[in-house]
Coordinates of C-alpha atoms in Angstrom, one line a residue:
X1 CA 92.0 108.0 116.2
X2 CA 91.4 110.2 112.9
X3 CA 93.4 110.6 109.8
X4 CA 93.2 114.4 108.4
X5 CA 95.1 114.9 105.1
X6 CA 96.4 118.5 105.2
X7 CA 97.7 118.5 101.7
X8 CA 98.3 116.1 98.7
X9 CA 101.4 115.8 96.1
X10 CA 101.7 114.0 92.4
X11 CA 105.2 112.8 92.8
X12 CA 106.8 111.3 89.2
X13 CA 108.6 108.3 90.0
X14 CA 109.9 105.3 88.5
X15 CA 108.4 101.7 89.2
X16 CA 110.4 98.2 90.1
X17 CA 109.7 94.9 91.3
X18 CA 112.6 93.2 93.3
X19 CA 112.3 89.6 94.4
X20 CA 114.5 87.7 96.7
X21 CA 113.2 84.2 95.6
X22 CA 115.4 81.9 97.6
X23 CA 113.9 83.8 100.6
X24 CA 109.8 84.8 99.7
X25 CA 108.0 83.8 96.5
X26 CA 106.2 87.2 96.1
X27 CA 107.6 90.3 94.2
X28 CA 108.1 93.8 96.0
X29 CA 107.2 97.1 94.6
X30 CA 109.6 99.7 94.5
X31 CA 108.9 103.4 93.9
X32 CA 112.1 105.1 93.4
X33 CA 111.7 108.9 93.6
X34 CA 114.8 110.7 91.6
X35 CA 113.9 114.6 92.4
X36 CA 112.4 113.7 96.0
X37 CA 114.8 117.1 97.1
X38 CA 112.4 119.7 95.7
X39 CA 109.5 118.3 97.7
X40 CA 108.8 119.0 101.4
X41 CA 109.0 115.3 102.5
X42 CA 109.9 114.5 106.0
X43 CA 110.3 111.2 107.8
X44 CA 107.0 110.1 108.8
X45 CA 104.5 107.0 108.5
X46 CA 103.1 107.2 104.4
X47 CA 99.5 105.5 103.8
X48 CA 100.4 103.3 100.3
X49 CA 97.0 103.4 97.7
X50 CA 98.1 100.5 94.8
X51 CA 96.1 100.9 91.8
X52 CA 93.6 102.6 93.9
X53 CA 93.3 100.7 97.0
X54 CA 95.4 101.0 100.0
X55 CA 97.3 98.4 100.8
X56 CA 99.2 99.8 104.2
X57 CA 101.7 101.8 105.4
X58 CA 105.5 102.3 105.6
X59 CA 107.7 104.8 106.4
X60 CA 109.7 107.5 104.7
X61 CA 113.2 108.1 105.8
X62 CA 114.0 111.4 103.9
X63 CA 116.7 112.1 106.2
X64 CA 118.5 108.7 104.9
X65 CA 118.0 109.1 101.1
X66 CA 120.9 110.2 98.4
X67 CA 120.3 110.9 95.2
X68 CA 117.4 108.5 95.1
X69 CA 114.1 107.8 97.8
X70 CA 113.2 104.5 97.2
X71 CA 109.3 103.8 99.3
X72 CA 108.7 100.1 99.5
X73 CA 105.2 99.6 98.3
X74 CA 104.2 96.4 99.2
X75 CA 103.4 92.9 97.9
X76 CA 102.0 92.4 94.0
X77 CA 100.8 88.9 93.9
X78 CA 100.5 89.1 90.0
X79 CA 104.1 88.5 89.1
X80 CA 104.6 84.6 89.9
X81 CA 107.8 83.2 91.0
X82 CA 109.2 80.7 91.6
X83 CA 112.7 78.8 92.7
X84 CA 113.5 75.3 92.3
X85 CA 116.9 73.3 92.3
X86 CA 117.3 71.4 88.9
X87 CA 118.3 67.9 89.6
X88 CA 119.7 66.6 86.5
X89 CA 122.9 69.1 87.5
X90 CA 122.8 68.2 91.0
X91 CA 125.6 65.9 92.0
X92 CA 127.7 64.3 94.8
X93 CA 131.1 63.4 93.8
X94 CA 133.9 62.0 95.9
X95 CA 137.7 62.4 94.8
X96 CA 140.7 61.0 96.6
X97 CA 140.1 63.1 100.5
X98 CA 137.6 65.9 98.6
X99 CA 134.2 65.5 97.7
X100 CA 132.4 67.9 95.2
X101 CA 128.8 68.8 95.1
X102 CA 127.1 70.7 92.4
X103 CA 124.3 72.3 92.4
X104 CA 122.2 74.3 89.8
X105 CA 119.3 76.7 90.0
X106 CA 116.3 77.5 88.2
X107 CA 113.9 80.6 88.9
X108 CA 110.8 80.9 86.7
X109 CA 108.9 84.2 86.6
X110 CA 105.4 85.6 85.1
X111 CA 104.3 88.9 84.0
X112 CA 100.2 88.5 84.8
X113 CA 100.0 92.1 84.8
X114 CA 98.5 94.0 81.7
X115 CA 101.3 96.0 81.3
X116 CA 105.8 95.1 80.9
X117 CA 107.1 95.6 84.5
X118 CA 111.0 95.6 85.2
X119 CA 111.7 93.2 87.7
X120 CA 115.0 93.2 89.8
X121 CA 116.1 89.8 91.3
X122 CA 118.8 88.8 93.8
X123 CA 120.1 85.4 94.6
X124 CA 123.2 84.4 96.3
X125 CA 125.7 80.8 95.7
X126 CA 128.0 79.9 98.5
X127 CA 131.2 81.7 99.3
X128 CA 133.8 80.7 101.1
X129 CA 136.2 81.9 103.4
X130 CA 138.2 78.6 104.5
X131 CA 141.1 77.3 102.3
X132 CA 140.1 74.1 102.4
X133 CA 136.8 75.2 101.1
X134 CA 136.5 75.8 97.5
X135 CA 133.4 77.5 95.6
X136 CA 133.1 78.0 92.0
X137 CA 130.5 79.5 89.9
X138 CA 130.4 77.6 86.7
X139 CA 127.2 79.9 85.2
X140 CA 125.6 82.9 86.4
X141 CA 122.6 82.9 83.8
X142 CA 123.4 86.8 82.8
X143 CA 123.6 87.6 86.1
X144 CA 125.4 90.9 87.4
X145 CA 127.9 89.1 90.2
X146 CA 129.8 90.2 93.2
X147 CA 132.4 87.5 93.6
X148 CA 132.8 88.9 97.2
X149 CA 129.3 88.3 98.4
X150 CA 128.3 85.8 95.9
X151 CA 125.0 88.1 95.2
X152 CA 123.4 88.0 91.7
X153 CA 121.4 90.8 90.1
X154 CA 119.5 90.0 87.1
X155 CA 117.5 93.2 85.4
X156 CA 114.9 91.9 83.7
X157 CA 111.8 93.1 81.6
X158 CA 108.7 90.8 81.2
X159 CA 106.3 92.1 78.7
X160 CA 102.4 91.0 79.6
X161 CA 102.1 87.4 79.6
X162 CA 105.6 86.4 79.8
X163 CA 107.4 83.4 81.1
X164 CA 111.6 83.6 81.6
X165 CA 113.7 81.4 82.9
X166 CA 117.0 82.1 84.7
X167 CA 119.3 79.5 85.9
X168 CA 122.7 79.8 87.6
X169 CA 125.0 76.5 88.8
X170 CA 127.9 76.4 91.0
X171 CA 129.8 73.7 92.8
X172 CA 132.1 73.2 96.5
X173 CA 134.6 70.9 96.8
X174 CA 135.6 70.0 99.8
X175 CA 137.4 67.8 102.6
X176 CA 135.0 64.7 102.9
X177 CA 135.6 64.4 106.6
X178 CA 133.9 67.9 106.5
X179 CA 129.9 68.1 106.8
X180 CA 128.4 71.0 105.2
X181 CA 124.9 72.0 104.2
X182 CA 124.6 73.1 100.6
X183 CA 122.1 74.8 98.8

């Protein structure tokens, strides 16, 4: 099997990291290509080079872009983060026939790159869809929230070097004949 590059483009684009901490510890580079319409691009396999090595492949679906082509670009293993449940806030209450648990949230991340990155991160709290079932978000941290889904979106930029901190709390009351697994 041979690899033959026919022809090369220098495509402007902007960069992101998302995480999804509650699910992998490791941030994801994002490429999102605004003007991707006045290039030839078609759906095919893309060989990724990050900062000059190459890292892999993934695939470019043209055909299912709008406005914006984002191209996954893999894993960056110098942005640390990480996701722990705060225990001073974590409780177990019971009340009359309801018991009410709350629990908060803390997700810690570093910059150890030399340069500010903008990192997008996405968590979720509980939402319910029984009566009996009640969830309530008591702080979101700055979080952008879809009260629907219970997703969060934090938009953050960490400079070289930095530490931040974001913490979001919530709590579920309900029946305590019920048996749920909370976290």
């Amino acid at each position: 099997e041979y690899n033959l590059v026919i022809g090369g483009e220098t495509i402007k684009a902007a960069y992101e990291f998302h995480a999804t901490p509650k699910l992998d510890r490791d941030a994801f580079l994002v490429a999102k290509i605004i003007n991707w319409q006045d290039y030839d691009l078609l759906d095919a396999t893309a060989g990724i080079f990050y900062e000059g090595t190459f890292t892999g492949k993934t695939r470019l679906a043209a055909s299912q872009a709008t406005d914006t082509l984002d191209i996954s670009l893999g894993r960056d293993k110098s942005i640390m983060i990480e996701r722990k449940k705060v225990k001073d806030f974590t409780t177990n209450q019971f009340m009359g026939s309801n018991r009410t648990v709350q629990r908060a949230w803390e997700i810690s991340l570093r910059n150890n790159k030399k340069q500010p990155v903008t990192l997008i991160v996405f968590d979720q709290y509980p939402v319910s869809k029984e009566k009996e079932i009640e969830v309530e978000l008591l702080e979101n941290g700055g979080a952008r929230v879809d009260k629907e889904t219970g997703m969060l979106r934090w938009e953050v930029i960490l400079e070289p070097g930095q530490v931040k901190k974001l913490n979001f709390k919530y709590s579920v009351k309900y029946p305590k004949e019920r048996i749920l697994s909370i976290e």
